[in-house]
Short mmCIF file of C-alpha atoms and ligand atoms in Angstrom, two decimals:
data_model
loop_
_atom_site.label_atom_id
_atom_site.label_comp_id
_atom_site.label_asym_id
_atom_site.label_seq_id
_atom_site.Cartn_x
_atom_site.Cartn_y
_atom_site.Cartn_z
CA MET A 10 116.30 70.09 38.52
CA ALA A 11 116.24 73.76 37.77
CA ILE A 12 112.69 74.20 39.06
CA GLU A 13 113.81 72.81 42.40
CA ASP A 14 116.67 75.31 42.53
CA ALA A 15 114.27 78.14 41.76
CA LEU A 16 111.84 77.04 44.44
CA TRP A 17 114.68 76.48 46.89
CA ILE A 18 115.76 80.10 46.47
CA ARG A 19 112.17 81.25 46.92
CA GLN A 20 111.93 79.17 50.08
CA LYS A 21 115.15 80.67 51.42
CA ALA A 22 113.89 84.19 50.70
CA MET A 23 110.76 83.41 52.70
CA GLU A 24 112.85 81.98 55.55
CA HIS A 25 114.86 85.20 55.56
CA GLN A 26 111.65 87.22 55.62
CA LYS A 27 110.30 85.27 58.59
CA TRP A 28 113.58 85.53 60.48
CA PHE A 29 113.56 89.30 60.13
CA GLU A 30 109.92 89.43 61.16
CA GLU A 31 111.04 87.87 64.44
CA SER A 32 114.20 89.93 64.88
CA ILE A 33 115.16 93.36 66.13
CA PRO A 34 116.86 95.26 63.25
CA LEU A 35 119.57 97.62 64.51
CA ILE A 36 121.91 97.95 61.52
CA ALA A 37 122.46 101.70 61.13
CA SER A 38 122.44 101.64 57.31
CA GLU A 39 119.18 99.79 56.71
CA ASN A 40 115.47 100.54 56.72
CA VAL A 41 112.12 99.32 55.46
CA MET A 42 110.04 100.87 52.71
CA SER A 43 106.44 102.00 52.91
CA PRO A 44 103.89 99.80 51.12
CA LEU A 45 103.27 102.50 48.51
CA ALA A 46 106.97 102.82 47.74
CA LYS A 47 107.37 99.04 47.58
CA GLU A 48 104.58 98.86 45.06
CA MET A 49 106.60 101.05 42.67
CA ILE A 50 109.40 98.49 42.59
CA ILE A 51 107.28 95.67 41.23
CA THR A 52 105.65 97.69 38.45
CA ASP A 53 106.83 97.47 34.85
CA LEU A 54 109.14 100.45 35.44
CA ASN A 55 112.03 98.32 36.61
CA ASN A 56 112.05 96.46 33.27
CA ARG A 57 112.88 99.64 31.32
CA TYR A 58 115.75 101.93 30.38
CA ALA A 59 115.75 105.72 30.27
CA GLU A 60 119.25 106.89 29.40
CA GLY A 61 119.79 110.64 29.42
CA LEU A 62 117.49 113.28 30.90
CA PRO A 63 113.68 113.62 30.75
CA HIS A 64 112.46 114.52 27.24
CA HIS A 65 115.99 113.96 25.90
CA ARG A 66 116.21 110.18 25.99
CA TYR A 67 117.99 107.71 23.79
CA TYR A 68 115.19 105.11 23.93
CA GLN A 69 111.46 105.28 23.26
CA GLY A 70 108.89 104.32 25.86
CA ASN A 71 109.70 106.96 28.46
CA LYS A 72 106.93 109.54 28.02
CA ILE A 73 105.14 108.59 31.26
CA TYR A 74 108.30 107.76 33.18
CA ASP A 75 109.72 111.20 32.30
CA GLU A 76 106.90 112.80 34.26
CA ILE A 77 107.73 110.57 37.24
CA GLU A 78 111.41 111.50 37.18
CA ILE A 79 110.67 115.22 36.90
CA LYS A 80 108.15 115.01 39.76
CA THR A 81 110.60 113.04 41.93
CA GLU A 82 113.30 115.66 41.39
CA GLU A 83 110.82 118.40 42.30
CA LEU A 84 109.88 116.61 45.52
CA ILE A 85 113.53 116.11 46.47
CA LYS A 86 114.27 119.81 45.80
CA GLU A 87 111.32 120.83 47.95
CA LEU A 88 112.29 118.46 50.76
CA PHE A 89 115.91 119.67 50.90
CA ASN A 90 115.18 123.25 49.85
CA SER A 91 117.72 122.89 47.06
CA PRO A 92 117.86 124.31 43.54
CA GLN A 93 119.30 121.11 42.04
CA ALA A 94 118.66 117.37 42.34
CA ASP A 95 119.68 114.28 40.40
CA VAL A 96 117.70 111.17 41.30
CA ARG A 97 119.48 108.76 38.95
CA PRO A 98 122.44 107.35 40.95
CA ILE A 99 121.64 103.75 41.82
CA SER A 100 123.36 103.82 45.22
CA GLY A 101 125.22 106.13 47.56
CA THR A 102 128.56 104.86 46.29
CA ASN A 103 127.41 105.46 42.72
CA ALA A 104 126.44 109.05 43.63
CA ASN A 105 129.90 109.47 45.16
CA GLN A 106 131.56 108.15 42.01
CA ALA A 107 129.60 110.68 39.94
CA VAL A 108 130.75 113.60 42.09
CA ILE A 109 134.35 112.38 42.02
CA PHE A 110 134.08 112.04 38.23
CA ALA A 111 132.63 115.56 37.98
CA PHE A 112 134.91 117.48 40.30
CA THR A 113 138.31 115.78 40.20
CA SER A 114 141.05 114.55 37.91
CA PRO A 115 143.57 111.81 38.65
CA GLY A 116 146.27 113.04 41.01
CA ASP A 117 144.07 115.62 42.74
CA LYS A 118 144.09 115.88 46.48
CA ILE A 119 140.88 115.20 48.39
CA MET A 120 140.46 115.74 52.11
CA ALA A 121 138.17 113.40 54.05
CA PRO A 122 137.94 111.79 57.46
CA SER A 123 139.95 108.61 58.04
CA LEU A 124 138.34 105.16 58.08
CA ASP A 125 138.93 104.58 61.77
CA SER A 126 137.19 107.86 62.56
CA GLY A 127 134.14 106.53 60.76
CA ALA A 128 134.53 107.35 57.06
CA HIS A 129 133.07 105.11 54.34
CA ILE A 130 135.18 102.90 52.06
CA SER A 131 134.17 105.00 49.04
CA SER A 132 136.36 107.81 50.40
CA ALA A 133 139.36 105.51 50.92
CA GLU A 134 142.32 104.87 48.67
CA PHE A 135 141.16 101.27 48.07
CA GLY A 136 137.62 102.53 47.26
CA ALA A 137 136.17 105.03 44.76
CA VAL A 138 138.67 107.78 45.66
CA GLY A 139 141.59 105.51 44.83
CA PHE A 140 139.89 104.23 41.68
CA ARG A 141 139.99 107.80 40.33
CA GLY A 142 143.66 108.01 41.33
CA LEU A 143 143.06 110.73 43.92
CA LYS A 144 145.35 111.39 46.83
CA PRO A 145 143.37 111.31 50.08
CA VAL A 146 144.50 113.39 53.04
CA ASN A 147 142.70 112.94 56.32
CA MET A 148 140.82 115.50 58.36
CA GLU A 149 141.85 115.61 62.02
CA PHE A 150 139.46 113.98 64.44
CA ASN A 151 138.79 114.41 68.15
CA THR A 152 138.18 110.86 69.34
CA GLU A 153 136.87 111.88 72.74
CA LEU A 154 134.10 114.02 71.26
CA MET A 155 133.85 111.89 68.06
CA GLU A 156 133.89 115.07 65.96
CA ILE A 157 136.19 116.64 63.38
CA ASP A 158 138.78 118.77 65.18
CA VAL A 159 138.10 122.23 63.74
CA ASP A 160 141.35 124.02 64.59
CA LYS A 161 143.68 121.26 63.44
CA THR A 162 141.67 120.58 60.29
CA LYS A 163 141.54 124.28 59.40
CA LYS A 164 145.33 124.42 59.57
CA LYS A 165 145.61 121.29 57.46
CA ILE A 166 143.26 122.63 54.78
CA LEU A 167 145.37 125.78 54.43
CA GLU A 168 148.57 123.71 54.21
CA GLU A 169 147.37 120.91 51.93
CA LYS A 170 145.06 122.99 49.67
CA PRO A 171 142.82 120.06 48.65
CA LYS A 172 140.70 120.29 45.49
CA VAL A 173 137.69 118.88 47.35
CA CYS A 174 136.72 118.61 51.02
CA LEU A 175 134.47 115.65 51.71
CA PHE A 176 132.41 115.53 54.90
CA GLY A 177 130.88 112.15 55.49
CA PHE A 178 130.82 109.22 57.86
CA SER A 179 129.35 105.77 58.21
CA VAL A 180 129.41 106.43 61.92
CA PHE A 181 127.89 109.90 61.76
CA LEU A 182 127.27 110.82 65.39
CA PHE A 183 127.45 114.63 65.28
CA PRO A 184 126.95 117.34 62.64
CA ALA A 185 130.06 118.13 60.58
CA PRO A 186 131.67 121.57 61.09
CA ILE A 187 131.16 122.92 57.56
CA LYS A 188 130.36 126.47 58.73
CA GLU A 189 133.40 126.51 60.98
CA LEU A 190 135.72 125.46 58.14
CA LYS A 191 134.04 127.46 55.37
CA ASP A 192 136.51 130.38 55.43
CA ALA A 193 139.51 128.09 55.14
CA MET A 194 137.88 126.13 52.33
CA ASP A 195 137.02 129.36 50.50
CA GLU A 196 140.60 130.54 50.88
CA VAL A 197 141.94 127.50 49.03
CA SER A 198 138.80 127.56 46.79
CA CYS A 199 137.99 123.90 47.16
CA ARG A 200 134.64 122.33 46.43
CA VAL A 201 132.65 121.28 49.46
CA TRP A 202 130.99 117.90 49.27
CA TYR A 203 128.78 116.42 51.99
CA ASP A 204 128.21 112.67 51.95
CA GLY A 205 124.91 112.36 53.80
CA ALA A 206 124.34 108.66 53.05
CA HIS A 207 123.61 107.89 56.69
CA VAL A 208 121.88 111.05 57.82
CA LEU A 209 119.83 111.98 54.74
CA GLY A 210 116.51 111.25 56.48
CA LEU A 211 117.54 113.32 59.50
CA ILE A 212 118.44 116.25 57.23
CA ALA A 213 115.12 115.84 55.39
CA GLY A 214 113.43 115.95 58.80
CA LYS A 215 115.36 119.17 59.66
CA ARG A 216 116.93 117.60 62.75
CA PHE A 217 120.64 117.26 62.03
CA GLN A 218 122.24 120.03 60.01
CA ASP A 219 121.52 121.94 56.82
CA PRO A 220 124.66 121.34 54.74
CA LEU A 221 123.64 123.45 51.72
CA ARG A 222 123.00 126.53 53.88
CA GLU A 223 126.24 125.90 55.81
CA GLY A 224 128.33 125.97 52.64
CA ALA A 225 128.24 122.56 50.94
CA HIS A 226 128.03 122.65 47.15
CA VAL A 227 126.67 119.12 46.78
CA ILE A 228 125.19 116.45 49.00
CA THR A 229 125.31 112.80 48.00
CA GLY A 230 123.27 110.17 49.75
CA SER A 231 121.85 106.70 49.93
CA THR A 232 118.06 106.72 50.01
CA HIS A 233 117.63 103.61 52.17
CA LYS A 234 119.35 104.37 55.49
CA THR A 235 117.70 107.04 57.66
CA PHE A 236 115.91 108.10 54.48
CA PRO A 237 113.46 105.19 54.37
CA GLY A 238 113.21 104.64 50.63
CA PRO A 239 114.42 102.21 47.98
CA GLN A 240 118.03 101.04 47.65
CA HIS A 241 119.14 103.93 45.49
CA GLY A 242 121.16 107.14 45.55
CA VAL A 243 120.68 110.86 45.07
CA ILE A 244 122.69 114.04 44.50
CA ILE A 245 121.39 117.36 45.81
CA GLY A 246 123.07 120.56 44.73
CA ASN A 247 123.41 124.25 45.38
CA THR A 248 126.15 125.02 42.93
CA SER A 249 126.89 126.92 39.73
CA GLU A 250 125.17 125.94 36.47
CA GLU A 251 128.54 124.89 35.15
CA ASP A 252 129.33 122.63 38.06
CA TRP A 253 125.85 121.14 37.94
CA LYS A 254 126.38 120.23 34.28
CA LEU A 255 129.54 118.39 35.32
CA VAL A 256 127.56 116.50 37.96
CA ARG A 257 124.83 115.58 35.47
CA ARG A 258 127.42 114.29 33.03
CA GLY A 259 129.23 112.54 35.88
CA VAL A 260 126.08 110.53 36.58
CA PHE A 261 125.38 109.70 32.93
CA PRO A 262 127.36 108.80 30.90
CA GLY A 263 130.00 108.96 33.66
CA VAL A 264 129.09 106.20 36.07
CA LEU A 265 125.82 104.57 35.06
CA SER A 266 123.59 103.54 32.20
CA ASN A 267 120.34 102.16 33.59
CA HIS A 268 119.07 104.00 36.63
CA HIS A 269 116.42 101.55 37.92
CA LEU A 270 113.24 103.45 37.08
CA GLY A 271 110.96 101.69 39.57
CA ASN A 272 113.35 102.69 42.34
CA VAL A 273 113.18 106.31 41.19
CA ALA A 274 109.37 106.15 41.47
CA ALA A 275 109.74 104.61 44.95
CA LEU A 276 112.12 107.44 45.86
CA GLY A 277 109.49 109.96 44.73
CA VAL A 278 106.81 108.33 46.85
CA THR A 279 109.15 108.27 49.87
CA ALA A 280 110.05 111.94 49.35
CA ALA A 281 106.34 112.83 49.39
CA GLU A 282 105.90 110.82 52.59
CA MET A 283 108.94 112.49 54.15
CA LEU A 284 107.52 115.94 53.36
CA GLU A 285 104.56 114.98 55.51
CA PHE A 286 106.04 112.72 58.22
CA GLY A 287 109.80 113.40 58.05
CA GLU A 288 110.13 115.84 60.94
CA ALA A 289 108.35 113.66 63.46
CA TYR A 290 110.23 110.61 62.21
CA ALA A 291 113.67 112.25 62.46
CA GLU A 292 112.94 113.65 65.92
CA ASN A 293 111.93 110.23 67.26
CA ILE A 294 114.90 108.45 65.68
CA ILE A 295 117.30 110.76 67.51
CA GLN A 296 115.44 110.62 70.82
CA ASN A 297 115.48 106.84 70.62
CA ALA A 298 119.21 106.73 69.86
CA GLN A 299 119.95 108.96 72.84
CA LYS A 300 117.73 106.84 75.07
CA LEU A 301 119.32 103.57 73.92
CA ALA A 302 122.80 105.03 74.47
CA GLN A 303 121.87 106.19 77.96
CA SER A 304 120.31 102.82 78.84
CA LEU A 305 123.35 100.87 77.65
CA HIS A 306 125.63 103.28 79.51
CA GLU A 307 123.65 102.70 82.72
CA LEU A 308 124.10 98.95 82.25
CA GLY A 309 127.88 99.46 82.15
CA PHE A 310 128.46 99.51 78.39
CA LYS A 311 131.20 101.81 77.08
CA VAL A 312 129.19 103.98 74.72
CA LEU A 313 131.53 106.38 72.90
CA ALA A 314 131.32 110.18 73.06
CA GLU A 315 129.87 110.20 76.56
CA LYS A 316 131.17 113.76 77.08
CA ASN A 317 129.26 114.86 73.99
CA GLY A 318 125.94 113.27 74.96
CA PHE A 319 126.68 110.03 73.00
CA THR A 320 124.95 111.05 69.76
CA ARG A 321 122.83 113.58 67.89
CA SER A 322 121.93 111.16 65.10
CA HIS A 323 120.45 107.67 64.68
CA THR A 324 123.76 105.96 65.48
CA ILE A 325 125.64 104.97 68.59
CA LEU A 326 129.04 103.32 68.80
CA VAL A 327 129.98 101.03 71.68
CA ASN A 328 133.41 99.77 72.67
CA VAL A 329 132.84 96.09 73.51
CA VAL A 330 136.41 94.90 74.07
CA ASP A 331 135.45 94.00 77.65
CA LYS A 332 132.51 91.91 76.36
CA GLY A 333 134.59 89.76 74.01
CA GLY A 334 135.15 92.16 71.08
CA GLY A 335 133.05 93.32 68.14
CA LYS A 336 132.97 90.01 66.26
CA TYR A 337 131.97 87.91 69.26
CA VAL A 338 129.31 90.38 70.42
CA ALA A 339 127.72 90.87 67.00
CA GLU A 340 127.56 87.09 66.43
CA LYS A 341 126.21 86.37 69.90
CA LEU A 342 123.46 88.94 69.42
CA GLU A 343 122.65 87.61 65.95
CA ALA A 344 122.14 84.16 67.50
CA ASN A 345 119.54 85.90 69.68
CA ASN A 346 117.88 87.59 66.70
CA ILE A 347 119.24 91.03 67.55
CA ILE A 348 120.84 92.17 64.30
CA LEU A 349 123.65 94.75 64.32
CA ASN A 350 127.23 94.96 63.07
CA LYS A 351 130.74 94.93 64.42
CA ASN A 352 132.53 98.20 63.75
CA MET A 353 135.94 99.83 63.96
CA ILE A 354 136.36 102.50 66.59
CA PRO A 355 139.07 105.17 66.68
CA GLY A 356 142.41 103.52 67.36
CA ASP A 357 141.57 100.27 65.56
CA SER A 358 144.01 99.67 62.72
CA ASN A 359 142.87 98.41 59.32
CA LYS A 360 144.13 94.95 60.26
CA ARG A 361 141.37 94.67 62.79
CA SER A 362 138.47 95.13 60.39
CA GLN A 363 137.37 91.47 60.81
CA ASP A 364 137.47 91.72 64.60
CA PRO A 365 137.20 95.37 65.54
CA SER A 366 136.68 96.72 69.04
CA GLY A 367 133.18 98.06 68.62
CA ILE A 368 129.60 97.58 67.57
CA ARG A 369 127.44 100.12 65.74
CA ILE A 370 123.75 100.47 66.49
CA GLY A 371 121.09 102.46 64.60
CA THR A 372 117.56 103.29 65.74
CA GLN A 373 116.02 104.37 62.41
CA GLU A 374 114.34 101.07 61.57
CA VAL A 375 112.91 100.25 64.99
CA THR A 376 111.63 103.83 65.16
CA ARG A 377 109.92 103.38 61.79
CA LEU A 378 108.15 100.36 63.27
CA GLY A 379 106.77 102.58 66.03
CA MET A 380 109.11 101.77 68.92
CA GLY A 381 109.75 104.48 71.50
CA LYS A 382 111.79 105.16 74.61
CA SER A 383 110.48 102.32 76.78
CA GLU A 384 111.32 99.84 74.03
CA MET A 385 114.83 101.33 73.85
CA SER A 386 115.55 100.58 77.51
CA TYR A 387 114.08 97.11 77.05
CA ILE A 388 116.32 96.47 74.01
CA ALA A 389 119.35 97.55 76.07
CA GLU A 390 118.33 94.99 78.70
CA LEU A 391 117.88 92.27 76.09
CA ILE A 392 121.35 93.01 74.69
CA ASN A 393 122.84 92.88 78.17
CA ASN A 394 121.10 89.61 79.05
CA ALA A 395 122.06 87.96 75.77
CA LEU A 396 125.70 88.83 76.37
CA LYS A 397 125.46 87.36 79.86
CA GLY A 398 124.53 84.06 78.21
CA LYS A 399 120.75 84.14 78.47
CA ASP A 400 118.68 83.00 75.48
CA VAL A 401 116.41 86.00 74.74
CA ARG A 402 114.93 84.85 71.42
CA GLU A 403 111.42 84.47 72.81
CA GLU A 404 111.45 87.93 74.39
CA VAL A 405 112.78 89.39 71.12
CA LYS A 406 110.03 87.67 69.12
CA GLU A 407 107.34 88.82 71.55
CA LEU A 408 108.57 92.43 71.40
CA LYS A 409 108.81 92.44 67.62
CA SER A 410 105.32 90.98 67.20
CA GLN A 411 103.90 94.17 68.69
CA PHE A 412 105.68 96.34 66.08
CA SER A 413 105.07 94.89 62.66
CA LYS A 414 103.49 97.86 60.86
CA ILE A 415 105.46 100.58 59.15
CA LYS A 416 104.77 104.08 60.48
CA TYR A 417 105.44 107.60 59.12
CA CYS A 418 103.87 106.77 55.74
CA TYR A 419 100.51 106.82 54.00
CA GLY A 420 97.93 104.12 54.67
CA ASP A 421 98.74 100.82 53.08
CA HIS A 422 95.36 99.38 52.16
CA LYS A 423 95.37 100.20 48.46
CA ALA A 424 98.97 99.21 48.03
CA TYR A 425 98.43 95.72 49.37
CA GLU A 426 95.41 95.27 47.13
CA TYR A 427 97.60 96.17 44.19
CA ILE A 428 100.46 93.88 45.18
CA LYS A 429 98.00 90.97 45.25
CA LEU A 430 97.29 91.55 41.57
CA PHE A 431 100.79 90.46 40.59
C1 PLP B 17 126.52 103.73 53.08
C2 PLP B 17 127.45 104.80 52.69
C3 PLP B 17 127.73 105.05 51.35
C4 PLP B 17 127.35 104.12 50.24
O1 PLP B 17 126.07 103.87 50.08
P1 PLP B 17 125.53 102.66 49.20
O2 PLP B 17 124.16 103.14 48.92
O3 PLP B 17 125.63 101.47 50.08
O4 PLP B 17 126.38 102.52 48.01
C5 PLP B 17 128.47 106.16 51.03
N1 PLP B 17 128.96 106.95 51.98
C6 PLP B 17 128.74 106.73 53.28
C7 PLP B 17 129.30 107.67 54.27
C8 PLP B 17 127.99 105.63 53.68
O5 PLP B 17 127.83 105.39 54.97
#
């Protein structure tokens, strides 16, 4: 019966919820929302449409929502000290599509890092870049330092003369050398695009780099990775009026119709919370990542970029070939309720994407739950013990039970009262 199917799905969702309550979340691209932000998602807003821009809509019913969207854009501009913001993209990939739509035509050359140096699929030929018919050329990468190689990439920019230079990684360990490459990019007059999907919360917290001041024209991002908001996207700009019009049109009608209004409100709430708590949050995320890297290193794990201090972000990358490979390690840890993902490392070919050599770990979510340095060394120990064959589920559950409340946000009392009303 259909009712049974509906209840079965509800039951499964609750099982999932409970499992995550008892697990350690270390996926570098995920996070949890504050109670106030969550509340926005279950209001009537997510039942509505608001095509176009505030006060210039195609549908009625937006007079109150328009104020929310304008306020959210103001908060984002304040947080990133930027003259322009578009809060409509419904994901990071969608924001990327809008920028590609705005700034390129089929056949144009775009320069971006390669996948095995940590780039995202949206900058690959089989992703959004290829969908637009662009020709990707890769930036040169120093695999020992896990950074873009400035000298070699500068030379390549001058030779290849790309229309757009895209700086962005899904394994974003160190700031990108925008400043260092700015002269070369100016010489070939390419647009500079920073994909901050992973590090948006660190930038908001002023702890990573300041791409707009370093020469980026636009930043795209997901708002649910280190930026602890709803699953959504954003574009932040410091570009000419003309270019900004192209971006606006790229978003709508270019690549979306409905922009998930409740999520925009949740983004606004999160931006307000980040203005207040973002710096402390970003600082602790990075300290925790460095501590976890150091602890794993001391236990004999091959954490990448040792010579460069392992990381300056929320992410660390570990070569686990000697522990059975990325697939085995990620699955073994999942069986112990430690949730992370297998990941390609430099040198892995595309063929190895189902069993790559590495694992990727992010500290943004455990930091948001209030964990600090001593928990980081304990997590390293738990990982080590699990891989030695010990069952650590009880220890994991016990640790997690002490960190169930979301930090770096406003008090949750009112929000929970409200949620109960539904
Ligand atoms: C995650 C990610 C994206 C895409 O974000 P979604 O919100 O999942 O669509 C884009 N670029 C980079 C570098 C990413 O890591």
